[in-house]
Amino acid sequence: MPDAKLSMIGSRAVLFQPSCPFDLANQQRIWAVADEAATWKGVREAVPGMTNVTLLLDHVPIELDRIEKDLTALWESGIRKQVEGRLLAIDMAYDGPHLAEVAEMTGLPVDKVVRLHAAPEYTVYAVGSHAGYCYLGGLDPRLETPRRKVPLPRLPGGSLSLAGLQTGVSASAGPSGWNTIGSTGLSFFDPGRSPAALLRPGDRIRFNPVEVKA
């Protein structure tokens, strides 16, 4: 199977990783695969990730070849799930500790970095990493930057970061190896709220710069 990989995660979960570009069309295929696989016998939950799908199983699998074959056939069918998600406008202070470094790495002035980052309408590709965190697609390629060689041990919730062609906002405090360029006071995860996560795959985000401080 040259274009996909199936790996075990513990004893009762598998990770399916097709080889595909990082874009909305392929992420819609990921959503569709997850929806269909969730209906299969023995699958407790199917979780769409960034160009991957995790299946949580009822029992230790004994037919990995069959699971791999079925997932590959589903992926190669090209089915897509198009979502009319809601649009959320977020006031964002571009005041992160790495804003000036991102400007230096990209060769752009800080104000241009902010304009380019705030220009797109982002799509939530996946929710994961930690509860409520959203991986967003739509970053301008001119803002592509490498992950940090030394991660920060702790960033506050609401931190806006980017790495590679991805960007996202932390839903809670924790470590990060991405480049942090902003912050917001909006809560992305509240266990007392129903649903607890503010956003779902297919929802959209626009960032509204309210402050710039490099």
PDB file of N, CA and C in Angstrom, residues 39-80:
ATOM      1  N   THR A  39     -19.163   3.849  11.611  1.00  0.00           N
ATOM      2  CA  THR A  39     -20.332   2.963  11.554  1.00  0.00           C
ATOM      3  C   THR A  39     -19.950   1.489  11.512  1.00  0.00           C
ATOM      4  N   TRP A  40     -18.660   1.176  11.385  1.00  0.00           N
ATOM      5  CA  TRP A  40     -18.229  -0.205  11.238  1.00  0.00           C
ATOM      6  C   TRP A  40     -18.349  -0.966  12.561  1.00  0.00           C
ATOM      7  N   LYS A  41     -18.637  -2.226  12.464  1.00  0.00           N
ATOM      8  CA  LYS A  41     -18.700  -3.091  13.631  1.00  0.00           C
ATOM      9  C   LYS A  41     -17.330  -3.166  14.293  1.00  0.00           C
ATOM     10  N   GLY A  42     -17.323  -3.010  15.605  1.00  0.00           N
ATOM     11  CA  GLY A  42     -16.078  -3.085  16.353  1.00  0.00           C
ATOM     12  C   GLY A  42     -15.362  -1.767  16.523  1.00  0.00           C
ATOM     13  N   VAL A  43     -15.873  -0.687  15.868  1.00  0.00           N
ATOM     14  CA  VAL A  43     -15.262   0.636  15.992  1.00  0.00           C
ATOM     15  C   VAL A  43     -16.057   1.444  17.021  1.00  0.00           C
ATOM     16  N   ARG A  44     -15.390   1.820  18.093  1.00  0.00           N
ATOM     17  CA  ARG A  44     -16.055   2.592  19.145  1.00  0.00           C
ATOM     18  C   ARG A  44     -16.125   4.077  18.778  1.00  0.00           C
ATOM     19  N   GLU A  45     -15.074   4.571  18.138  1.00  0.00           N
ATOM     20  CA  GLU A  45     -15.033   5.981  17.741  1.00  0.00           C
ATOM     21  C   GLU A  45     -14.022   6.147  16.621  1.00  0.00           C
ATOM     22  N   ALA A  46     -14.308   7.044  15.682  1.00  0.00           N
ATOM     23  CA  ALA A  46     -13.372   7.403  14.620  1.00  0.00           C
ATOM     24  C   ALA A  46     -13.076   8.890  14.738  1.00  0.00           C
ATOM     25  N   VAL A  47     -11.816   9.226  14.897  1.00  0.00           N
ATOM     26  CA  VAL A  47     -11.419  10.608  15.171  1.00  0.00           C
ATOM     27  C   VAL A  47     -10.620  11.157  13.999  1.00  0.00           C
ATOM     28  N   PRO A  48     -11.141  12.170  13.290  1.00  0.00           N
ATOM     29  CA  PRO A  48     -10.356  12.773  12.208  1.00  0.00           C
ATOM     30  C   PRO A  48      -9.249  13.648  12.757  1.00  0.00           C
ATOM     31  N   GLY A  49      -8.037  13.448  12.256  1.00  0.00           N
ATOM     32  CA  GLY A  49      -6.905  14.289  12.616  1.00  0.00           C
ATOM     33  C   GLY A  49      -6.423  15.055  11.399  1.00  0.00           C
ATOM     34  N   MET A  50      -5.214  15.579  11.482  1.00  0.00           N
ATOM     35  CA  MET A  50      -4.643  16.307  10.355  1.00  0.00           C
ATOM     36  C   MET A  50      -4.110  15.299   9.339  1.00  0.00           C
ATOM     37  N   THR A  51      -4.842  15.116   8.250  1.00  0.00           N
ATOM     38  CA  THR A  51      -4.546  14.141   7.202  1.00  0.00           C
ATOM     39  C   THR A  51      -4.354  12.740   7.782  1.00  0.00           C
ATOM     40  N   ASN A  52      -5.143  12.409   8.805  1.00  0.00           N
ATOM     41  CA  ASN A  52      -5.130  11.054   9.348  1.00  0.00           C
ATOM     42  C   ASN A  52      -6.445  10.785  10.069  1.00  0.00           C
ATOM     43  N   VAL A  53      -6.696   9.499  10.325  1.00  0.00           N
ATOM     44  CA  VAL A  53      -7.891   9.081  11.070  1.00  0.00           C
ATOM     45  C   VAL A  53      -7.466   8.052  12.111  1.00  0.00           C
ATOM     46  N   THR A  54      -7.920   8.240  13.342  1.00  0.00           N
ATOM     47  CA  THR A  54      -7.682   7.270  14.408  1.00  0.00           C
ATOM     48  C   THR A  54      -8.968   6.509  14.695  1.00  0.00           C
ATOM     49  N   LEU A  55      -8.878   5.186  14.710  1.00  0.00           N
ATOM     50  CA  LEU A  55     -10.008   4.347  15.070  1.00  0.00           C
ATOM     51  C   LEU A  55      -9.781   3.784  16.465  1.00  0.00           C
ATOM     52  N   LEU A  56     -10.722   4.035  17.377  1.00  0.00           N
ATOM     53  CA  LEU A  56     -10.714   3.442  18.701  1.00  0.00           C
ATOM     54  C   LEU A  56     -11.609   2.214  18.646  1.00  0.00           C
ATOM     55  N   LEU A  57     -11.069   1.067  19.006  1.00  0.00           N
ATOM     56  CA  LEU A  57     -11.729  -0.206  18.774  1.00  0.00           C
ATOM     57  C   LEU A  57     -12.288  -0.803  20.069  1.00  0.00           C
ATOM     58  N   ASP A  58     -13.310  -1.627  19.923  1.00  0.00           N
ATOM     59  CA  ASP A  58     -13.896  -2.303  21.079  1.00  0.00           C
ATOM     60  C   ASP A  58     -12.968  -3.362  21.654  1.00  0.00           C
ATOM     61  N   HIS A  59     -12.172  -3.996  20.768  1.00  0.00           N
ATOM     62  CA  HIS A  59     -11.326  -5.105  21.195  1.00  0.00           C
ATOM     63  C   HIS A  59      -9.972  -5.011  20.503  1.00  0.00           C
ATOM     64  N   VAL A  60      -9.018  -5.770  21.007  1.00  0.00           N
ATOM     65  CA  VAL A  60      -7.718  -5.866  20.340  1.00  0.00           C
ATOM     66  C   VAL A  60      -7.933  -6.445  18.942  1.00  0.00           C
ATOM     67  N   PRO A  61      -7.483  -5.750  17.889  1.00  0.00           N
ATOM     68  CA  PRO A  61      -7.766  -6.220  16.526  1.00  0.00           C
ATOM     69  C   PRO A  61      -6.957  -7.475  16.178  1.00  0.00           C
ATOM     70  N   ILE A  62      -7.618  -8.384  15.479  1.00  0.00           N
ATOM     71  CA  ILE A  62      -6.934  -9.592  15.016  1.00  0.00           C
ATOM     72  C   ILE A  62      -6.866  -9.648  13.496  1.00  0.00           C
ATOM     73  N   GLU A  63      -7.512  -8.667  12.845  1.00  0.00           N
ATOM     74  CA  GLU A  63      -7.515  -8.637  11.376  1.00  0.00           C
ATOM     75  C   GLU A  63      -7.061  -7.259  10.894  1.00  0.00           C
ATOM     76  N   LEU A  64      -5.825  -6.906  11.210  1.00  0.00           N
ATOM     77  CA  LEU A  64      -5.303  -5.595  10.802  1.00  0.00           C
ATOM     78  C   LEU A  64      -5.282  -5.447   9.292  1.00  0.00           C
ATOM     79  N   ASP A  65      -4.984  -6.525   8.570  1.00  0.00           N
ATOM     80  CA  ASP A  65      -4.946  -6.447   7.110  1.00  0.00           C
ATOM     81  C   ASP A  65      -6.309  -6.057   6.551  1.00  0.00           C
ATOM     82  N   ARG A  66      -7.369  -6.584   7.152  1.00  0.00           N
ATOM     83  CA  ARG A  66      -8.713  -6.240   6.676  1.00  0.00           C
ATOM     84  C   ARG A  66      -9.035  -4.783   6.961  1.00  0.00           C
ATOM     85  N   ILE A  67      -8.694  -4.309   8.155  1.00  0.00           N
ATOM     86  CA  ILE A  67      -8.934  -2.900   8.490  1.00  0.00           C
ATOM     87  C   ILE A  67      -8.170  -1.999   7.536  1.00  0.00           C
ATOM     88  N   GLU A  68      -6.916  -2.356   7.298  1.00  0.00           N
ATOM     89  CA  GLU A  68      -6.087  -1.566   6.384  1.00  0.00           C
ATOM     90  C   GLU A  68      -6.689  -1.550   4.978  1.00  0.00           C
ATOM     91  N   LYS A  69      -7.131  -2.697   4.500  1.00  0.00           N
ATOM     92  CA  LYS A  69      -7.712  -2.800   3.162  1.00  0.00           C
ATOM     93  C   LYS A  69      -8.994  -1.984   3.062  1.00  0.00           C
ATOM     94  N   ASP A  70      -9.861  -2.084   4.088  1.00  0.00           N
ATOM     95  CA  ASP A  70     -11.129  -1.361   4.062  1.00  0.00           C
ATOM     96  C   ASP A  70     -10.916   0.150   4.115  1.00  0.00           C
ATOM     97  N   LEU A  71      -9.989   0.607   4.950  1.00  0.00           N
ATOM     98  CA  LEU A  71      -9.711   2.039   5.036  1.00  0.00           C
ATOM     99  C   LEU A  71      -9.100   2.564   3.739  1.00  0.00           C
ATOM    100  N   THR A  72      -8.210   1.779   3.148  1.00  0.00           N
ATOM    101  CA  THR A  72      -7.583   2.189   1.894  1.00  0.00           C
ATOM    102  C   THR A  72      -8.625   2.301   0.777  1.00  0.00           C
ATOM    103  N   ALA A  73      -9.520   1.323   0.711  1.00  0.00           N
ATOM    104  CA  ALA A  73     -10.566   1.363  -0.320  1.00  0.00           C
ATOM    105  C   ALA A  73     -11.470   2.566  -0.124  1.00  0.00           C
ATOM    106  N   LEU A  74     -11.781   2.861   1.119  1.00  0.00           N
ATOM    107  CA  LEU A  74     -12.632   4.017   1.414  1.00  0.00           C
ATOM    108  C   LEU A  74     -11.932   5.307   1.023  1.00  0.00           C
ATOM    109  N   TRP A  75     -10.653   5.416   1.353  1.00  0.00           N
ATOM    110  CA  TRP A  75      -9.883   6.610   0.986  1.00  0.00           C
ATOM    111  C   TRP A  75      -9.786   6.752  -0.532  1.00  0.00           C
ATOM    112  N   GLU A  76      -9.481   5.662  -1.204  1.00  0.00           N
ATOM    113  CA  GLU A  76      -9.288   5.729  -2.655  1.00  0.00           C
ATOM    114  C   GLU A  76     -10.592   5.956  -3.408  1.00  0.00           C
ATOM    115  N   SER A  77     -11.731   5.767  -2.743  1.00  0.00           N
ATOM    116  CA  SER A  77     -13.015   6.062  -3.384  1.00  0.00           C
ATOM    117  C   SER A  77     -13.189   7.557  -3.625  1.00  0.00           C
ATOM    118  N   GLY A  78     -12.439   8.366  -2.876  1.00  0.00           N
ATOM    119  CA  GLY A  78     -12.491   9.809  -3.074  1.00  0.00           C
ATOM    120  C   GLY A  78     -13.686  10.496  -2.438  1.00  0.00           C
ATOM    121  N   ILE A  79     -14.431   9.807  -1.597  1.00  0.00           N
ATOM    122  CA  ILE A  79     -15.595  10.446  -0.972  1.00  0.00           C
ATOM    123  C   ILE A  79     -15.159  11.633  -0.128  1.00  0.00           C
ATOM    124  N   ARG A  80     -15.987  12.668  -0.140  1.00  0.00           N
ATOM    125  CA  ARG A  80     -15.687  13.886   0.615  1.00  0.00           C
ATOM    126  C   ARG A  80     -16.906  14.308   1.415  1.00  0.00           C
TER     127      ARG A  80
END
